[in-house]
Amino acid sequence: MFPKHFYWGASTASYQVEGGNDNTDWAAAARAGRVPECGRACDHYHRFEADFDIAKELGHNAHRFSIEWARIEPEEGMFDEREIAHYREVLQALQERGITPFVTLWHFTLPEWFAKSGGFERDDAPEIFARYCEYVVSELSDLCDHFSTINEPNVYASLGWLKGLWPPFERFGFIGMFKTVTESGDLTKARPKTRLLAPLSYYRISKSLANSHNRAYERIKSTHTNVNVSIVKHTVAFDSDGNPFNSFLARISNYLWTGWFMNRVQNHLDAIGLNYYHYTKYGDRDEHEKTDMGWDMQPSHIYDAIMILARYQKPIYVTEAGLADDDDSHRAWYIKEQVSGVACAIADGADVRSHMYWSLLDNYEWAFGFGKRFGLVAIDCETLERTVRPSAWEYKKLIEANSSVDAVE
Ligand code: BGC
């Protein structure tokens, strides 16, 4: 049973949908031919009202989106009030439609000036990040209560500093090693630098991100005690078939992927955002159907990911979970299973307060470009026409069925 004020909706992120974010490290990497062009993306920057009309029609009462740091602080220490005004309009548009906003302050893309000067490798990165976060919250907190500082710190650090698929394209290995083994299969394009000491950089970046979150939390909360500040944690649920060695592996993996980071930020959190895509069971020999990303479809195991985060005893918001499914043949089933997993976690005592599907719109899927389709709403890349996929209506039915008046408080 879902609590009465449960939040149902979907997520997006600025770079992936807005279009025109040219002053970022990703746009610079695209200009250098190392990642696909993003260009106008879905032009959500200009079409957000129409997109929120669709979200409302689909029964959503919550929406997560991110602010593009490079728009707000295009040069170091210079803040652009026109862009703040834009995001105020975005928040107002959500409020007018009865949709509660969840704002992520940073979702992977950096302003070019920050990236060029070292990004999160800079010693003063926590202070710079915290200044930006505090500025945005002070400008928007009359329109929004929920702010997340960082989206998926481990994904950011591992794809940029271990796998070499994202800026700044550093990769673990000996020179010439792993030439063909990549997630996107397109390593030639990324041209990563191979480094034996990449794990040390990964560790340094992860530590800098934890410190940056903590500093941002302190600065925001010192002036805005009432807003909820969270981190969004990509949580892979590692499990085992019960074999003692596999159980040990699962424990270590959960610590390395989630515990290590969460232990560093747990005293600076009002809530936790959960992004769920993966469940790995050591010793499991079963073949599972794959999403268009090649990821196993294990939607109900969102339960395990929730339980991993539940030990931090903070409210949990499912901020992302979903699949790439171009022909929409699995999405409705997947969402239903996912929602059942969330319901089971709530029944077992977890304080879960939202389910936001990734994503509202087909979007720029980072190193994969526009080829992977996660949206409840399909986007025609040529005309930008929006078409609601059948699964989005099934999700609406689920929302309605679970928002019944006799749901417990
Ligand atoms: C990220 C999104 C991404 C999604 C699907 C999450 O890890 O936050 O930006 O599009 O996964 O890969």
Coordinates of C-alpha atoms and ligand atoms in Angstrom, one line a residue:
M1 CA 0.0 0.0 0.0
F2 CA 1.3 3.4 -0.9
P3 CA 1.2 6.4 1.5
K4 CA -1.5 8.9 0.6
H5 CA 0.9 11.7 -0.3
F6 CA 3.1 9.5 -2.4
Y7 CA 4.8 11.2 -5.4
W8 CA 4.3 9.7 -8.8
G9 CA 6.0 11.0 -11.9
A10 CA 9.1 11.0 -14.1
S11 CA 12.5 12.6 -14.4
T12 CA 14.7 14.4 -16.9
A13 CA 18.1 16.1 -16.8
S14 CA 18.9 19.5 -18.3
Y15 CA 21.7 18.5 -20.8
Q16 CA 19.7 15.5 -21.9
V17 CA 16.6 17.4 -22.9
E18 CA 16.9 21.1 -22.9
G19 CA 19.1 21.8 -26.0
G20 CA 21.5 24.6 -26.5
N21 CA 23.8 23.9 -23.6
D22 CA 27.0 24.7 -25.5
N23 CA 29.0 26.1 -22.6
T24 CA 29.7 22.7 -21.1
D25 CA 32.4 20.1 -21.0
W26 CA 30.1 17.7 -22.9
A27 CA 29.5 20.2 -25.7
A28 CA 33.3 20.8 -25.9
A29 CA 33.8 17.0 -26.1
A30 CA 31.2 16.8 -28.9
R31 CA 32.9 19.6 -30.8
A32 CA 36.1 17.5 -30.5
G33 CA 34.3 14.5 -31.9
R34 CA 34.7 12.4 -28.8
V35 CA 31.0 12.1 -27.9
P36 CA 27.8 12.5 -29.9
E37 CA 26.4 16.0 -30.5
C38 CA 23.5 16.9 -28.3
G39 CA 22.4 20.1 -30.2
R40 CA 18.8 21.1 -29.6
A41 CA 18.1 17.8 -27.8
C42 CA 14.2 17.8 -27.3
D43 CA 14.1 21.6 -27.1
H44 CA 12.6 21.2 -23.7
Y45 CA 14.1 24.5 -22.8
H46 CA 11.4 26.2 -24.9
R47 CA 8.7 23.5 -24.8
F48 CA 8.6 22.7 -21.1
E49 CA 5.0 23.9 -20.7
A50 CA 3.7 21.6 -23.4
D51 CA 5.8 18.8 -21.9
F52 CA 4.3 19.4 -18.4
D53 CA 0.8 19.4 -19.9
I54 CA 1.6 15.9 -21.0
A55 CA 2.9 14.9 -17.6
K56 CA -0.2 16.2 -16.0
E57 CA -2.4 14.3 -18.5
L58 CA -0.5 11.2 -17.6
G59 CA -1.5 11.6 -14.0
H60 CA 1.9 12.7 -12.6
N61 CA 2.0 14.7 -9.4
A62 CA 5.8 15.0 -9.2
H63 CA 8.6 15.8 -11.6
R64 CA 12.3 15.7 -11.3
F65 CA 14.5 17.9 -13.5
S66 CA 18.0 19.4 -13.2
I67 CA 19.4 22.9 -13.4
E68 CA 22.3 23.4 -15.9
W69 CA 25.1 24.8 -13.9
A70 CA 26.7 26.3 -17.0
R71 CA 23.6 28.4 -17.7
I72 CA 23.5 29.8 -14.1
E73 CA 27.3 30.4 -13.7
P74 CA 28.6 30.8 -17.3
E75 CA 31.9 32.3 -16.0
E76 CA 33.5 31.7 -12.7
G77 CA 31.7 33.7 -10.0
M78 CA 29.2 35.4 -12.5
F79 CA 25.6 34.4 -12.0
D80 CA 23.1 34.9 -14.8
E81 CA 19.8 36.2 -13.4
R82 CA 18.0 35.6 -16.7
E83 CA 18.6 31.9 -16.4
I84 CA 17.4 31.9 -12.8
A85 CA 14.2 33.6 -14.2
H86 CA 13.9 30.8 -16.7
Y87 CA 14.0 28.1 -14.1
R88 CA 11.6 30.1 -11.9
E89 CA 9.2 29.9 -14.9
V90 CA 9.8 26.1 -15.1
L91 CA 8.9 25.7 -11.4
Q92 CA 5.9 27.9 -11.7
A93 CA 4.7 25.9 -14.7
L94 CA 4.9 22.7 -12.6
Q95 CA 3.1 24.3 -9.7
E96 CA 0.3 25.6 -11.9
R97 CA -0.3 22.0 -13.0
G98 CA -0.3 20.7 -9.4
I99 CA 3.1 18.9 -10.0
T100 CA 5.6 18.9 -7.1
P101 CA 9.1 19.8 -8.4
F102 CA 12.3 17.9 -7.4
V103 CA 15.4 19.8 -8.4
T104 CA 18.8 18.3 -9.0
L105 CA 21.5 21.0 -8.8
W106 CA 24.1 19.1 -10.9
H107 CA 23.5 16.2 -13.3
F108 CA 26.9 15.3 -14.9
T109 CA 27.7 18.3 -17.2
L110 CA 30.1 21.0 -16.0
P111 CA 30.5 24.6 -17.0
E112 CA 33.5 24.7 -19.4
W113 CA 35.5 27.1 -17.2
F114 CA 35.2 24.7 -14.3
A115 CA 36.1 21.6 -16.3
K116 CA 39.0 23.4 -17.9
S117 CA 40.4 24.5 -14.6
G118 CA 40.3 20.9 -13.2
G119 CA 36.7 20.4 -12.2
F120 CA 36.3 18.3 -9.2
E121 CA 40.1 17.7 -9.1
R122 CA 40.5 21.3 -8.0
D123 CA 41.3 21.7 -4.3
D124 CA 38.6 24.4 -3.9
A125 CA 35.9 22.4 -5.9
P126 CA 33.8 21.8 -2.8
E127 CA 33.7 25.5 -2.1
I128 CA 32.9 26.5 -5.7
F129 CA 30.2 23.9 -6.0
A130 CA 28.7 24.9 -2.6
R131 CA 28.6 28.5 -3.6
Y132 CA 26.7 27.6 -6.8
C133 CA 24.2 25.4 -4.9
E134 CA 23.6 28.0 -2.2
Y135 CA 22.9 30.6 -4.9
V136 CA 20.4 28.5 -6.8
V137 CA 18.6 27.4 -3.6
S138 CA 18.4 31.0 -2.4
E139 CA 16.8 32.0 -5.7
L140 CA 14.4 29.1 -6.0
S141 CA 13.5 27.9 -2.5
D142 CA 10.2 29.9 -2.5
L143 CA 9.0 27.6 -5.4
C144 CA 10.6 24.3 -4.4
D145 CA 11.3 22.3 -1.3
H146 CA 13.3 19.4 -2.6
F147 CA 16.9 19.9 -3.8
S148 CA 19.4 17.2 -4.6
T149 CA 23.0 18.3 -4.9
I150 CA 24.7 15.6 -7.0
N151 CA 23.4 13.0 -9.4
E152 CA 25.1 9.6 -9.2
P153 CA 28.6 10.4 -8.0
N154 CA 29.9 6.9 -8.6
V155 CA 28.7 6.7 -12.2
Y156 CA 30.2 10.1 -12.9
A157 CA 33.6 9.1 -11.4
S158 CA 33.7 5.6 -12.9
L159 CA 32.7 6.6 -16.5
G160 CA 35.1 9.6 -16.5
W161 CA 38.1 8.2 -14.6
L162 CA 38.0 4.4 -14.9
K163 CA 36.2 3.5 -18.1
G164 CA 37.2 6.6 -20.1
L165 CA 33.8 6.9 -21.9
W166 CA 32.9 10.4 -20.5
P167 CA 34.9 13.6 -20.0
P168 CA 37.8 13.7 -19.0
F169 CA 38.2 10.3 -20.7
E170 CA 40.6 8.6 -18.3
R171 CA 40.7 4.8 -18.3
F172 CA 42.3 2.2 -16.1
G173 CA 44.7 -0.1 -17.7
F174 CA 48.2 -0.5 -19.2
I175 CA 48.8 1.3 -22.4
G176 CA 47.1 -0.5 -25.3
M177 CA 45.0 -2.7 -22.9
F178 CA 41.2 -3.3 -23.3
K179 CA 41.2 -1.7 -26.8
T180 CA 37.9 -3.2 -27.8
V181 CA 36.1 -3.7 -24.5
T182 CA 33.8 -0.8 -23.8
E183 CA 30.2 -0.3 -22.8
S184 CA 29.4 1.7 -26.0
G185 CA 31.7 -0.3 -28.2
D186 CA 32.9 3.1 -29.5
L187 CA 36.2 3.6 -27.6
T188 CA 37.9 4.9 -30.8
K189 CA 35.7 7.9 -30.6
A190 CA 36.2 8.7 -27.0
R191 CA 40.1 8.3 -27.3
P192 CA 40.6 7.8 -23.6
K193 CA 44.0 8.1 -21.9
T194 CA 45.0 4.8 -20.3
R195 CA 46.4 5.1 -16.9
L196 CA 47.5 2.5 -14.4
L197 CA 46.8 4.9 -11.5
A198 CA 43.2 5.7 -12.7
P199 CA 41.7 4.0 -9.6
L200 CA 43.5 6.6 -7.5
S201 CA 41.9 9.4 -9.5
Y202 CA 38.6 7.6 -9.1
Y203 CA 39.1 7.6 -5.4
R204 CA 40.2 11.3 -5.4
I205 CA 37.1 12.4 -7.4
S206 CA 34.7 10.3 -5.3
K207 CA 36.2 12.0 -2.2
S208 CA 35.9 15.4 -3.7
L209 CA 32.3 14.8 -4.7
A210 CA 31.4 13.6 -1.1
N211 CA 33.2 16.7 0.3
S212 CA 31.4 18.9 -2.3
H213 CA 28.0 17.5 -1.3
N214 CA 28.8 18.0 2.4
R215 CA 29.9 21.5 2.0
A216 CA 26.9 22.3 -0.2
Y217 CA 24.6 20.8 2.4
E218 CA 26.1 23.0 5.2
R219 CA 25.9 26.2 3.2
I220 CA 22.3 25.6 2.0
K221 CA 21.1 24.5 5.4
S222 CA 22.8 27.4 7.2
T223 CA 20.4 29.8 5.4
H224 CA 17.5 27.6 4.3
T225 CA 16.7 25.3 7.2
N226 CA 13.4 24.2 5.7
V227 CA 14.4 22.8 2.3
N228 CA 15.1 19.1 1.9
V229 CA 18.6 18.4 0.7
S230 CA 19.6 15.0 -0.6
I231 CA 22.1 13.2 -2.8
V232 CA 20.9 11.0 -5.7
K233 CA 22.6 7.6 -5.4
H234 CA 22.8 5.2 -8.2
T235 CA 22.4 1.9 -6.3
V236 CA 23.3 -1.4 -7.8
A237 CA 21.9 -4.2 -5.7
F238 CA 24.6 -6.8 -5.3
D239 CA 23.3 -10.2 -4.1
S240 CA 24.5 -13.8 -4.1
D241 CA 23.2 -17.3 -4.5
G242 CA 24.1 -18.0 -0.8
N243 CA 27.5 -19.5 -1.5
P244 CA 29.8 -18.0 1.2
F245 CA 32.4 -16.6 -1.3
N246 CA 29.6 -15.1 -3.4
S247 CA 28.0 -13.5 -0.3
F248 CA 31.4 -12.0 0.6
L249 CA 31.7 -10.7 -2.9
A250 CA 28.2 -9.1 -2.8
R251 CA 29.0 -7.5 0.6
I252 CA 32.3 -6.0 -0.7
S253 CA 30.6 -4.8 -3.9
N254 CA 27.8 -3.1 -2.0
Y255 CA 30.3 -1.4 0.2
L256 CA 32.5 -0.3 -2.7
W257 CA 29.6 1.0 -4.9
T258 CA 27.3 2.4 -2.3
G259 CA 28.5 2.1 1.3
W260 CA 31.8 3.9 0.9
F261 CA 30.2 7.0 -0.5
M262 CA 27.1 6.9 1.7
N263 CA 29.1 6.6 4.9
R264 CA 30.9 9.9 3.9
V265 CA 27.7 11.9 3.4
Q266 CA 25.2 10.3 5.7
N267 CA 25.4 13.0 8.3
H268 CA 24.6 15.7 5.7
L269 CA 21.3 14.4 4.3
D270 CA 17.6 15.0 4.8
A271 CA 16.7 12.3 2.3
I272 CA 18.2 10.0 -0.3
G273 CA 17.4 9.8 -3.9
L274 CA 17.6 6.3 -5.4
N275 CA 18.3 5.7 -9.1
Y276 CA 17.9 2.0 -9.8
Y277 CA 18.8 0.1 -13.0
H278 CA 20.9 -2.9 -12.0
Y279 CA 20.7 -6.0 -9.8
T280 CA 23.7 -8.4 -9.8
K281 CA 23.4 -11.8 -8.2
Y282 CA 26.8 -13.5 -7.9
G283 CA 26.5 -17.2 -8.8
D284 CA 23.3 -16.7 -10.8
R285 CA 23.6 -18.6 -14.1
D286 CA 20.1 -17.7 -15.4
E287 CA 19.8 -15.8 -18.6
H288 CA 17.7 -12.6 -18.3
E289 CA 16.0 -10.7 -21.0
K290 CA 17.9 -7.5 -21.8
T291 CA 16.9 -3.9 -22.3
D292 CA 18.0 -1.9 -25.4
M293 CA 21.1 -0.9 -23.2
G294 CA 22.0 -4.6 -22.9
W295 CA 21.1 -4.5 -19.2
D296 CA 19.3 -7.4 -17.5
M297 CA 15.6 -6.7 -16.9
Q298 CA 15.2 -7.1 -13.1
P299 CA 12.7 -4.4 -12.2
S300 CA 11.3 -5.9 -9.0
H301 CA 14.8 -6.0 -7.5
I302 CA 14.4 -2.3 -6.9
Y303 CA 13.3 -3.8 -3.6
D304 CA 16.9 -4.8 -2.8
A305 CA 18.3 -1.4 -3.8
I306 CA 15.8 0.3 -1.5
M307 CA 16.7 -2.0 1.4
I308 CA 20.4 -1.2 0.9
L309 CA 19.6 2.5 1.4
A310 CA 17.0 2.0 4.1
R311 CA 19.8 1.4 6.6
Y312 CA 20.7 5.1 6.5
Q313 CA 17.2 5.8 8.1
K314 CA 16.3 8.7 5.9
P315 CA 13.2 9.1 3.6
I316 CA 14.0 7.5 0.2
Y317 CA 12.8 9.1 -3.0
V318 CA 12.9 6.9 -6.1
T319 CA 14.3 9.6 -8.4
E320 CA 15.0 7.4 -11.4
A321 CA 14.3 3.8 -12.6
G322 CA 13.4 2.7 -16.1
L323 CA 14.6 1.1 -19.3
A324 CA 15.5 1.8 -22.9
D325 CA 12.8 0.0 -24.9
D326 CA 12.4 1.4 -28.4
D327 CA 9.3 -0.6 -29.4
D328 CA 7.7 -0.2 -26.0
S329 CA 7.1 -3.9 -25.8
H330 CA 8.4 -4.3 -22.2
R331 CA 8.0 -0.9 -20.6
A332 CA 4.5 -1.4 -19.1
W333 CA 5.4 -4.7 -17.6
Y334 CA 8.7 -3.3 -16.3
I335 CA 7.1 -0.4 -14.6
K336 CA 4.4 -2.6 -13.0
E337 CA 7.1 -4.9 -11.6
Q338 CA 9.2 -2.0 -10.4
V339 CA 6.2 -0.5 -8.6
S340 CA 5.5 -3.8 -7.0
G341 CA 9.1 -3.9 -5.8
V342 CA 8.6 -0.5 -4.2
A343 CA 5.3 -1.6 -2.6
C344 CA 7.0 -4.6 -1.0
A345 CA 9.8 -2.4 0.4
I346 CA 7.2 -0.1 1.9
A347 CA 5.4 -3.1 3.4
D348 CA 8.7 -4.1 4.9
G349 CA 9.1 -0.8 6.6
A350 CA 11.1 1.3 4.1
D351 CA 10.1 5.0 4.1
V352 CA 9.8 5.4 0.3
R353 CA 8.0 8.6 -0.8
S354 CA 8.2 8.7 -4.6
H355 CA 8.4 6.7 -7.8
M356 CA 9.8 8.8 -10.7
Y357 CA 10.3 6.9 -13.9
W358 CA 13.3 7.6 -16.1
S359 CA 12.5 9.3 -18.3
L360 CA 9.5 11.5 -19.2
L361 CA 11.0 12.1 -22.7
D362 CA 13.4 10.2 -25.0
N363 CA 16.6 12.0 -24.5
Y364 CA 20.3 12.3 -25.2
E365 CA 21.8 9.1 -23.6
W366 CA 25.3 10.4 -23.1
A367 CA 27.9 8.4 -25.0
F368 CA 25.1 6.6 -26.9
G369 CA 23.6 9.8 -28.3
F370 CA 19.9 9.7 -29.1
G371 CA 19.7 6.0 -30.0
K372 CA 18.5 4.6 -26.7
R373 CA 14.9 5.4 -25.9
F374 CA 13.8 5.6 -22.3
G375 CA 10.9 7.9 -22.7
L376 CA 7.3 7.6 -21.7
V377 CA 7.0 10.1 -24.5
A378 CA 8.7 9.4 -27.8
I379 CA 10.5 12.3 -29.5
D380 CA 10.9 12.4 -33.3
C381 CA 14.5 13.7 -33.6
E382 CA 13.7 15.5 -36.9
T383 CA 10.4 17.2 -36.1
L384 CA 10.6 17.1 -32.3
E385 CA 7.0 15.9 -32.3
R386 CA 5.9 14.3 -29.0
T387 CA 4.0 11.0 -29.0
V388 CA 2.8 9.4 -25.8
R389 CA 3.8 5.7 -25.7
P390 CA 1.1 3.2 -24.8
S391 CA 3.1 2.2 -21.6
A392 CA 2.7 5.8 -20.3
W393 CA -1.1 5.2 -20.1
E394 CA -0.5 1.9 -18.3
Y395 CA 1.6 3.8 -15.8
K396 CA -1.2 6.3 -15.4
K397 CA -3.6 3.4 -14.5
L398 CA -1.1 2.2 -12.0
I399 CA -0.8 5.6 -10.4
E400 CA -4.6 5.9 -10.2
A401 CA -5.0 2.4 -8.8
N402 CA -2.4 3.2 -6.1
S403 CA -3.6 6.6 -5.2
S404 CA -7.0 5.5 -4.0
V405 CA -8.6 7.6 -1.2
D406 CA -8.4 4.7 1.3
A407 CA -4.6 4.4 0.9
V408 CA -3.1 4.7 4.4
E409 CA -1.4 7.9 5.5
Ligands
BGC1 C1 21.5 8.8 -15.3 C2 20.7 9.4 -16.5 C3 20.8 8.3 -17.6 C4 20.1 7.1 -17.1 C5 20.0 5.9 -18.1 C6 21.2 7.4 -15.0 O1 22.3 6.7 -14.6 O2 21.2 9.6 -14.2 O3 21.3 10.6 -16.9 O4 20.2 8.8 -18.8 O5 20.8 6.6 -16.0 O6 21.3 5.5 -18.5

